[in-house]
């Protein structure tokens, strides 16, 4: 079945460091891929998405490229801020037409000043 | 409404009692989802509605869990005879209409069974 695997956290970085959170997936067909973010005390928010191979999603300085050949959707940011501290979830849309999301386990990012 | 609204935001209940959690999706969204977020378990899909029908109930963990949706809008998730392992954040999400297939989440209902 479809699944998503994320790098385990927590990830601790200093402000202005480069961030990579790895995400790989297993899926039949051609899923859409997503990154969601959950800030402390808040609900899940869509960060970015890509709907087909080689698409690049970007938002708030974060980027991720849909790589079909490596079945990956790694999240990157060139210079993190303390305000980026949150839990990041990689997800894919399931097969069929339900649109339901299958999530990775989440990666906690802590950025220190 | 402007976003997905859930109530209650927090609920503490005694083991064995029934609870109802409510979700008001974004206006015009035809698809509605329930997920559960537990410590150490990540985000688990529970059930999917398209309109008032539930074509995918595959994530409901036991027959103590049920959900309905009326008028193509509000949904209620009911947990009967609650157990301590039901303690989690229950998230509702919706999609459809002009927002396409992007899924938007509510802030969740935090359930604690004591």
Coordinates of N, CA and C in Angstrom, one line a residue:
Chain A
X1 N 0.8 -1.2 0.0 CA 0.0 0.0 0.0 C 0.8 1.2 0.0
X2 N 0.2 2.4 -0.1 CA 0.9 3.7 -0.1 C 1.4 4.0 1.3
X3 N 2.6 4.6 1.3 CA 3.2 5.0 2.6 C 4.2 6.1 2.4
X4 N 4.5 6.8 3.5 CA 5.4 7.9 3.5 C 6.4 7.7 4.6
X5 N 7.7 7.9 4.4 CA 8.7 7.8 5.4 C 9.5 9.1 5.5
X6 N 9.5 9.6 6.7 CA 10.3 10.9 6.9 C 11.5 10.6 7.8
X7 N 12.5 11.4 7.7 CA 13.6 11.3 8.6 C 13.1 11.6 10.1
X8 N 13.7 10.8 11.0 CA 13.3 11.0 12.4 C 13.9 12.3 12.9
X9 N 13.2 12.9 13.8 CA 13.7 14.0 14.5 C 14.1 13.7 15.9
X10 N 14.2 14.7 16.8 CA 14.1 16.1 16.4 C 15.4 16.6 15.6
X11 N 15.1 17.6 14.8 CA 16.2 18.2 14.1 C 16.5 19.6 14.9
X12 N 17.7 19.8 15.3 CA 18.0 21.0 16.0 C 19.0 21.8 15.2
X13 N 18.7 23.0 14.8 CA 19.6 23.9 14.0 C 19.8 25.3 14.7
X14 N 20.8 25.9 14.3 CA 21.0 27.3 14.7 C 20.3 28.2 13.6
X15 N 19.9 29.4 14.1 CA 19.3 30.3 13.1 C 20.2 30.5 11.9
X16 N 19.6 30.6 10.8 CA 20.3 30.9 9.5 C 21.0 29.6 8.9
X17 N 20.9 28.5 9.5 CA 21.4 27.3 9.0 C 20.5 26.8 7.9
X18 N 21.1 25.9 7.0 CA 20.4 25.2 5.9 C 19.6 24.0 6.5
X19 N 18.4 23.9 6.0 CA 17.5 22.8 6.5 C 17.2 21.8 5.3
X20 N 17.3 20.6 5.6 CA 16.8 19.5 4.8 C 16.0 18.5 5.6
X21 N 14.8 18.2 5.3 CA 14.0 17.1 5.9 C 13.7 16.2 4.8
X22 N 14.2 14.9 5.0 CA 14.0 14.0 3.9 C 12.6 13.3 4.0
X23 N 12.1 13.1 2.8 CA 10.8 12.4 2.7 C 10.8 11.5 1.5
X24 N 10.5 10.2 1.7 CA 10.4 9.3 0.5 C 9.0 8.6 0.6
X25 N 8.5 8.2 -0.5 CA 7.2 7.6 -0.5 C 7.1 6.3 -1.4
X26 N 6.1 5.6 -1.1 CA 5.7 4.4 -1.9 C 4.3 4.6 -2.3
X27 N 4.1 4.5 -3.6 CA 2.7 4.7 -4.1 C 2.5 4.1 -5.4
X28 N 1.2 3.7 -5.7 CA 0.8 3.3 -7.0 C 0.3 4.5 -7.7
X29 N 0.4 4.6 -9.0 CA -0.1 5.7 -9.7 C 0.7 6.9 -9.6
X30 N 0.0 8.1 -9.6 CA 0.7 9.4 -9.6 C 0.1 10.3 -8.6
X31 N 0.6 10.1 -7.3 CA 0.0 10.9 -6.2 C 0.4 12.3 -6.3
X32 N -0.3 13.2 -5.6 CA 0.2 14.5 -5.3 C 0.9 14.4 -4.0
X33 N 1.9 15.3 -3.8 CA 2.7 15.3 -2.6 C 2.6 16.6 -1.9
X34 N 2.7 16.6 -0.5 CA 2.4 17.7 0.3 C 3.4 17.8 1.5
X35 N 3.6 19.0 1.9 CA 4.2 19.3 3.2 C 3.2 20.1 4.0
X36 N 2.9 19.6 5.2 CA 2.1 20.3 6.2 C 3.0 20.7 7.4
X37 N 2.6 21.8 8.0 CA 3.4 22.3 9.2 C 2.4 22.5 10.4
X38 N 2.9 22.1 11.5 CA 2.1 22.3 12.8 C 2.9 23.1 13.8
X39 N 2.6 24.4 13.9 CA 3.3 25.2 14.9 C 2.8 24.9 16.3
X40 N 3.6 25.2 17.3 CA 3.2 24.9 18.7 C 1.8 25.4 19.0
X41 N 0.9 24.6 19.4 CA -0.4 25.0 19.9 C -1.4 25.4 18.7
X42 N -1.0 25.1 17.5 CA -1.9 25.4 16.4 C -2.2 24.1 15.6
X43 N -3.2 24.3 14.6 CA -3.5 23.2 13.8 C -2.6 23.0 12.6
X44 N -2.8 21.9 11.8 CA -2.1 21.6 10.6 C -2.3 22.6 9.6
X45 N -1.3 23.1 8.9 CA -1.4 24.1 7.8 C -0.7 23.5 6.6
X46 N -1.3 23.7 5.5 CA -0.6 23.3 4.2 C 0.6 24.3 4.0
X47 N 1.8 23.7 3.8 CA 3.0 24.6 3.6 C 3.2 24.7 2.1
X48 N 3.3 23.5 1.4 CA 3.4 23.6 -0.1 C 3.0 22.2 -0.6
X49 N 2.9 22.2 -2.0 CA 2.5 20.9 -2.6 C 3.0 20.9 -4.0
X50 N 3.0 19.7 -4.6 CA 3.4 19.4 -6.0 C 2.5 18.3 -6.5
X51 N 2.0 18.5 -7.7 CA 1.0 17.5 -8.2 C 1.6 16.6 -9.2
X52 N 2.8 16.9 -9.8 CA 3.3 15.9 -10.8 C 4.8 16.0 -10.7
X53 N 5.4 15.0 -11.4 CA 6.8 14.8 -11.4 C 7.5 16.1 -11.9
X54 N 8.6 16.4 -11.2 CA 9.5 17.6 -11.5 C 8.9 18.9 -11.1
X55 N 7.6 18.9 -10.6 CA 7.1 20.1 -10.0 C 7.8 20.5 -8.8
X56 N 8.0 21.8 -8.6 CA 8.6 22.3 -7.3 C 7.5 23.1 -6.6
X57 N 7.3 22.7 -5.3 CA 6.4 23.5 -4.5 C 7.2 24.5 -3.7
X58 N 6.7 25.7 -3.4 CA 7.5 26.6 -2.6 C 6.6 27.5 -1.8
X59 N 7.0 27.9 -0.7 CA 6.2 28.8 0.2 C 7.1 29.2 1.4
X60 N 7.0 30.5 1.7 CA 7.7 31.0 2.9 C 9.2 30.7 2.9
X61 N 9.8 30.6 1.8 CA 11.3 30.2 1.7 C 11.5 28.7 1.7
X62 N 10.5 27.9 1.9 CA 10.7 26.5 1.8 C 10.4 26.0 0.4
X63 N 11.1 24.9 0.0 CA 11.0 24.3 -1.3 C 11.0 22.8 -1.2
X64 N 10.3 22.2 -2.2 CA 10.4 20.7 -2.3 C 10.1 20.4 -3.7
X65 N 10.9 19.4 -4.3 CA 10.7 19.0 -5.7 C 10.3 17.6 -5.7
X66 N 9.3 17.3 -6.5 CA 8.7 16.0 -6.7 C 9.6 15.2 -7.6
X67 N 10.3 14.2 -7.0 CA 11.3 13.4 -7.8 C 10.8 12.0 -7.9
X68 N 10.2 11.7 -9.1 CA 9.6 10.4 -9.3 C 10.7 9.3 -9.4
X69 N 11.9 9.7 -9.9 CA 12.9 8.7 -10.1 C 13.5 8.2 -8.8
X70 N 13.4 9.0 -7.8 CA 13.9 8.6 -6.4 C 12.8 8.5 -5.4
X71 N 11.6 8.7 -5.9 CA 10.3 8.7 -5.1 C 10.6 9.5 -3.8
X72 N 11.0 10.8 -4.0 CA 11.3 11.6 -2.9 C 10.6 13.0 -3.0
X73 N 10.5 13.7 -1.9 CA 10.0 15.0 -1.8 C 10.6 15.7 -0.6
X74 N 11.9 15.9 -0.7 CA 12.6 16.5 0.4 C 12.3 18.0 0.6
X75 N 12.2 18.4 1.9 CA 11.9 19.8 2.2 C 13.2 20.5 2.5
X76 N 13.4 21.7 1.9 CA 14.6 22.5 2.1 C 14.3 23.9 2.4
X77 N 15.2 24.5 3.1 CA 15.1 26.0 3.3 C 16.5 26.5 3.5
X78 N 16.9 27.5 2.8 CA 18.2 28.0 2.8 C 18.7 28.6 4.2
X79 N 17.8 29.2 4.9 CA 18.2 29.9 6.1 C 17.0 29.9 7.1
X80 N 17.1 29.1 8.1 CA 15.9 28.9 9.0 C 15.9 30.0 10.0
X81 N 14.7 30.3 10.5 CA 14.5 31.2 11.6 C 13.9 30.5 12.8
X82 N 14.0 31.2 14.0 CA 13.4 30.6 15.2 C 12.0 30.3 15.0
X83 N 11.3 31.2 14.2 CA 9.8 31.1 14.0 C 9.5 29.9 13.2
X84 N 10.5 29.2 12.6 CA 10.2 28.0 11.8 C 10.1 26.7 12.7
X85 N 10.4 26.9 13.9 CA 10.3 25.7 14.9 C 8.9 25.2 14.9
X86 N 8.7 23.9 14.5 CA 7.4 23.3 14.4 C 7.6 21.9 14.1
X87 N 6.5 21.2 13.9 CA 6.5 19.8 13.4 C 6.1 19.8 11.9
X88 N 6.9 19.1 11.1 CA 6.7 19.1 9.6 C 6.2 17.7 9.2
X89 N 5.2 17.6 8.5 CA 4.6 16.4 8.0 C 4.6 16.3 6.5
X90 N 5.2 15.2 6.0 CA 5.1 14.9 4.5 C 3.9 14.1 4.3
X91 N 3.2 14.3 3.2 CA 2.0 13.5 2.9 C 1.8 13.3 1.4
X92 N 1.1 12.2 1.1 CA 0.7 12.0 -0.3 C -0.8 11.8 -0.3
X93 N -1.3 12.1 -1.5 CA -2.8 11.8 -1.7 C -2.8 10.3 -2.1
X94 N -3.8 9.6 -1.5 CA -3.9 8.2 -1.8 C -4.4 7.9 -3.2
X95 N -4.4 6.6 -3.5 CA -4.8 6.2 -4.9 C -6.4 6.3 -4.9
X96 N -6.9 6.2 -6.0 CA -8.3 6.4 -6.1 C -8.7 7.8 -6.1
X97 N -10.0 8.1 -6.0 CA -10.4 9.5 -6.0 C -10.9 10.0 -4.7
X98 N -10.5 9.4 -3.6 CA -11.0 9.9 -2.3 C -10.2 11.2 -1.9
X99 N -9.0 11.3 -2.4 CA -8.2 12.5 -2.0 C -7.6 12.4 -0.6
X100 N -7.8 11.3 0.1 CA -7.4 11.2 1.5 C -5.8 11.2 1.5
X101 N -5.3 11.8 2.6 CA -3.9 12.0 2.7 C -3.3 10.9 3.6
X102 N -2.1 10.4 3.2 CA -1.4 9.5 4.0 C -0.1 10.2 4.5
X103 N 0.1 10.3 5.8 CA 1.1 11.1 6.4 C 2.3 10.3 6.8
X104 N 3.5 11.0 6.8 CA 4.6 10.5 7.5 C 4.5 10.7 8.9
X105 N 5.5 10.3 9.7 CA 5.4 10.4 11.2 C 5.6 11.8 11.7
X106 N 6.1 12.7 10.9 CA 6.4 14.0 11.3 C 7.8 14.2 11.8
X107 N 8.4 15.3 11.6 CA 9.7 15.7 12.0 C 9.7 17.0 12.8
X108 N 10.1 16.9 14.0 CA 10.2 18.1 14.8 C 11.4 18.9 14.5
X109 N 11.3 20.2 14.2 CA 12.4 21.1 14.0 C 12.4 22.1 15.1
X110 N 13.6 22.2 15.7 CA 13.8 23.3 16.7 C 15.0 24.1 16.2
X111 N 14.7 25.4 16.1 CA 15.7 26.4 15.7 C 16.1 27.3 16.8
X112 N 17.4 27.3 17.2 CA 17.9 28.0 18.3 C 18.5 29.3 17.8
X113 N 18.3 30.4 18.6 CA 18.9 31.7 18.2 C 20.4 31.7 18.3
Chain B
X1 N -18.1 28.8 6.6 CA -17.2 29.7 7.4 C -15.9 29.8 6.8
X2 N -15.0 30.6 7.4 CA -13.7 30.9 6.8 C -12.8 29.7 6.9
X3 N -12.9 28.9 7.9 CA -12.0 27.8 8.1 C -12.8 26.6 8.6
X4 N -12.1 25.5 8.8 CA -12.8 24.3 9.4 C -12.9 24.5 10.9
X5 N -14.1 24.4 11.4 CA -14.3 24.7 12.8 C -14.7 23.4 13.5
X6 N -14.1 23.1 14.7 CA -14.3 21.9 15.5 C -14.7 22.3 16.9
X7 N -15.5 21.4 17.4 CA -15.9 21.6 18.9 C -16.2 20.3 19.5
X8 N -15.9 20.1 20.8 CA -15.2 21.1 21.6 C -13.8 21.1 21.3
X9 N -13.0 22.1 21.7 CA -11.6 22.1 21.5 C -10.9 21.2 22.5
X10 N -11.5 21.0 23.7 CA -10.9 20.1 24.7 C -12.1 19.4 25.3
X11 N -11.9 18.1 25.6 CA -12.9 17.3 26.3 C -12.2 16.3 27.2
X12 N -12.6 16.3 28.4 CA -12.2 15.3 29.4 C -13.4 14.4 29.7
X13 N -13.3 13.1 29.6 CA -14.4 12.3 29.8 C -14.0 11.1 30.6
X14 N -14.9 10.5 31.3 CA -14.6 9.3 32.1 C -14.6 8.0 31.2
X15 N -13.8 7.1 31.5 CA -13.8 5.8 30.8 C -15.2 5.2 30.8
X16 N -15.6 4.8 29.6 CA -16.9 4.1 29.5 C -18.0 5.1 29.0
X17 N -17.8 6.4 29.1 CA -18.8 7.3 28.6 C -18.7 7.5 27.1
X18 N -19.8 8.0 26.5 CA -19.8 8.3 25.1 C -19.4 9.7 24.8
X19 N -18.8 10.0 23.7 CA -18.5 11.4 23.4 C -18.8 11.7 21.9
X20 N -19.2 12.9 21.7 CA -19.5 13.4 20.3 C -18.6 14.6 20.0
X21 N -18.0 14.5 18.8 CA -17.1 15.6 18.4 C -17.7 16.1 17.1
X22 N -17.7 17.4 17.0 CA -18.4 18.1 15.9 C -17.4 18.8 14.9
X23 N -17.7 18.7 13.7 CA -16.9 19.4 12.7 C -17.8 20.2 11.7
X24 N -17.5 21.5 11.5 CA -18.1 22.3 10.6 C -17.1 22.6 9.5
X25 N -17.3 22.1 8.3 CA -16.3 22.2 7.2 C -16.4 23.6 6.6
X26 N -15.4 23.9 5.7 CA -15.4 25.1 5.0 C -16.6 25.1 4.0
X27 N -17.4 26.2 4.0 CA -18.6 26.3 3.2 C -18.3 25.9 1.7
X28 N -19.1 25.0 1.2 CA -18.9 24.6 -0.2 C -18.0 23.4 -0.4
X29 N -17.3 23.0 0.6 CA -16.5 21.8 0.5 C -17.3 20.5 0.6
X30 N -17.1 19.7 -0.5 CA -17.9 18.5 -0.5 C -17.3 17.3 0.2
X31 N -16.0 17.3 0.3 CA -15.2 16.2 0.9 C -14.9 16.6 2.4
X32 N -15.1 15.6 3.3 CA -14.8 15.8 4.7 C -14.0 14.6 5.2
X33 N -13.0 14.8 6.0 CA -12.2 13.8 6.5 C -12.1 13.9 8.1
X34 N -11.9 12.8 8.7 CA -11.5 12.7 10.1 C -10.2 12.0 10.3
X35 N -9.3 12.6 11.0 CA -8.0 12.0 11.4 C -7.9 11.9 12.9
X36 N -7.0 11.1 13.3 CA -6.6 11.1 14.7 C -5.1 11.2 14.9
X37 N -4.7 12.1 15.8 CA -3.3 12.3 16.1 C -3.0 11.9 17.5
X38 N -2.2 10.8 17.6 CA -1.9 10.4 19.0 C -0.4 10.5 19.2
X39 N 0.0 10.7 20.4 CA 1.5 10.7 20.7 C 2.1 9.4 20.3
X40 N 3.1 9.6 19.4 CA 3.9 8.4 19.0 C 3.2 7.6 17.8
X41 N 2.0 8.1 17.4 CA 1.3 7.3 16.4 C 1.2 8.2 15.1
X42 N 1.5 9.4 15.1 CA 1.4 10.2 14.0 C -0.1 10.5 13.7
X43 N -0.3 10.7 12.4 CA -1.7 11.1 11.9 C -2.3 9.9 11.3
X44 N -3.4 9.4 11.8 CA -4.1 8.2 11.3 C -5.4 8.7 10.6
X45 N -5.7 8.2 9.4 CA -6.9 8.5 8.7 C -8.0 7.6 9.4
X46 N -9.2 8.2 9.6 CA -10.3 7.5 10.2 C -11.4 7.2 9.1
X47 N -11.9 8.3 8.5 CA -13.1 8.2 7.7 C -13.1 9.4 6.7
X48 N -13.7 9.1 5.5 CA -13.9 10.1 4.5 C -15.3 10.2 4.0
X49 N -15.8 11.4 3.9 CA -17.2 11.6 3.4 C -17.1 12.4 2.1
X50 N -18.0 12.0 1.2 CA -18.2 12.8 0.0 C -19.7 13.1 0.0
X51 N -20.0 14.3 0.2 CA -21.4 14.6 0.5 C -21.8 14.0 1.8
X52 N -22.9 13.3 1.9 CA -23.4 12.6 3.1 C -23.0 11.2 3.1
X53 N -22.3 10.7 2.1 CA -21.9 9.3 2.0 C -20.5 9.1 2.5
X54 N -20.2 7.9 3.1 CA -18.9 7.6 3.6 C -18.3 6.4 2.8
X55 N -17.7 6.7 1.6 CA -17.2 5.6 0.8 C -15.9 5.0 1.4
X56 N -15.3 5.6 2.3 CA -14.1 5.0 2.9 C -14.1 5.2 4.4
X57 N -14.4 4.1 5.1 CA -14.4 4.0 6.6 C -13.3 3.2 7.1
X58 N -12.3 2.9 6.3 CA -11.3 1.9 6.5 C -10.5 2.2 7.8
X59 N -10.4 3.5 8.2 CA -9.5 3.8 9.3 C -10.2 3.8 10.7
X60 N -11.5 3.6 10.7 CA -12.2 3.5 12.0 C -11.6 2.3 12.8
X61 N -11.1 2.6 14.0 CA -10.3 1.5 14.7 C -11.2 0.4 15.3
X62 N -12.5 0.7 15.6 CA -13.3 -0.4 16.1 C -14.8 0.0 15.9
X63 N -15.7 -0.9 16.2 CA -17.1 -0.5 16.1 C -17.6 0.4 17.1
X64 N -16.8 0.8 18.1 CA -17.2 1.9 19.0 C -17.1 3.3 18.3
X65 N -16.5 3.3 17.2 CA -16.3 4.6 16.5 C -17.3 4.7 15.3
X66 N -18.0 5.8 15.2 CA -18.9 6.0 14.1 C -19.0 7.5 13.7
X67 N -19.4 7.8 12.5 CA -19.5 9.2 12.1 C -20.6 9.3 11.2
X68 N -21.2 10.5 11.2 CA -22.2 10.8 10.2 C -22.0 12.3 9.7
X69 N -22.7 12.5 8.6 CA -22.6 13.9 8.0 C -24.0 14.1 7.5
X70 N -24.5 15.3 7.8 CA -25.9 15.7 7.4 C -25.9 16.9 6.6
X71 N -26.7 17.0 5.6 CA -26.9 18.2 4.8 C -25.6 18.5 4.0
X72 N -24.8 17.5 3.8 CA -23.5 17.8 3.1 C -22.6 18.8 3.8
X73 N -22.8 19.0 5.1 CA -22.1 20.0 5.8 C -21.5 19.4 7.1
X74 N -22.2 19.7 8.2 CA -21.7 19.3 9.5 C -21.5 17.8 9.7
X75 N -20.4 17.4 10.4 CA -20.2 16.0 10.7 C -20.0 15.8 12.2
X76 N -20.4 14.7 12.6 CA -20.2 14.3 14.0 C -19.5 13.0 14.1
X77 N -18.5 12.9 14.9 CA -17.7 11.7 15.2 C -18.1 11.3 16.6
X78 N -18.6 10.0 16.7 CA -19.1 9.5 18.0 C -18.2 8.4 18.4
X79 N -17.8 8.4 19.7 CA -17.0 7.3 20.3 C -17.8 6.8 21.4
X80 N -18.2 5.6 21.4 CA -19.0 5.0 22.4 C -18.1 4.2 23.4
X81 N -18.5 4.2 24.6 CA -17.8 3.5 25.7 C -16.3 3.7 25.6
X82 N -15.9 5.0 25.8 CA -14.5 5.4 25.6 C -13.5 4.7 26.5
X83 N -12.4 4.5 25.9 CA -11.3 3.8 26.6 C -10.1 4.8 26.6
X84 N -9.2 4.5 27.5 CA -8.0 5.4 27.7 C -7.2 5.5 26.4
X85 N -7.1 4.5 25.6 CA -6.4 4.5 24.4 C -7.0 5.4 23.3
X86 N -8.2 5.9 23.6 CA -8.9 6.8 22.6 C -8.4 8.2 22.8
X87 N -7.7 8.5 23.9 CA -7.1 9.8 24.1 C -6.2 10.2 23.0
X88 N -6.6 11.4 22.4 CA -5.9 11.8 21.2 C -6.4 13.2 20.8
X89 N -5.8 13.7 19.7 CA -6.4 14.9 19.1 C -7.2 14.4 17.8
X90 N -8.4 14.7 17.7 CA -9.2 14.3 16.6 C -9.3 15.5 15.6
X91 N -8.8 15.3 14.4 CA -8.7 16.4 13.4 C -9.8 16.2 12.4
X92 N -10.4 17.3 12.0 CA -11.3 17.2 10.9 C -10.7 18.1 9.8
X93 N -11.0 17.7 8.5 CA -10.5 18.4 7.4 C -11.5 18.4 6.3
X94 N -11.4 19.4 5.4 CA -12.3 19.4 4.2 C -11.6 19.9 3.0
X95 N -12.2 19.5 1.8 CA -11.7 20.0 0.6 C -12.8 20.0 -0.5
X96 N -12.5 20.6 -1.6 CA -13.5 20.6 -2.7 C -13.9 22.1 -3.1
X97 N -14.9 22.2 -3.9 CA -15.3 23.5 -4.3 C -14.2 24.2 -5.1
X98 N -14.1 25.5 -4.8 CA -13.1 26.3 -5.6 C -11.7 26.0 -5.1
X99 N -11.5 25.4 -3.9 CA -10.2 25.2 -3.4 C -9.6 23.9 -4.0
X100 N -10.4 23.2 -4.9 CA -9.9 22.0 -5.5 C -9.6 20.9 -4.6
X101 N -8.5 20.2 -4.7 CA -8.2 19.0 -3.9 C -7.3 19.4 -2.7
X102 N -7.0 20.6 -2.5 CA -6.2 21.0 -1.3 C -7.1 20.7 0.0
X103 N -6.5 20.0 0.9 CA -7.2 19.7 2.2 C -6.9 20.7 3.3
X104 N -7.9 21.2 3.9 CA -7.7 22.2 5.0 C -8.1 21.6 6.3
X105 N -7.3 21.7 7.3 CA -7.6 21.1 8.6 C -8.1 22.1 9.6
X106 N -9.0 21.6 10.5 CA -9.3 22.4 11.7 C -8.3 22.2 12.8
X107 N -8.5 22.9 13.9 CA -7.5 22.9 15.0 C -7.6 21.7 15.9
X108 N -8.6 20.9 15.7 CA -8.7 19.7 16.4 C -9.5 19.7 17.7
X109 N -9.9 18.5 18.1 CA -10.6 18.4 19.4 C -9.7 17.5 20.2
X110 N -9.2 18.0 21.4 CA -8.3 17.2 22.2 C -9.1 16.4 23.2
X111 N -9.1 15.1 23.1 CA -9.9 14.2 23.9 C -9.0 13.5 24.9
X112 N -9.4 13.6 26.2 CA -8.7 12.9 27.2 C -9.6 12.0 28.0
X113 N -9.4 10.7 28.0 CA -10.2 9.8 28.7 C -9.5 9.4 30.0
X114 N -10.2 9.6 31.1 CA -9.6 9.3 32.4 C -10.3 8.2 33.2

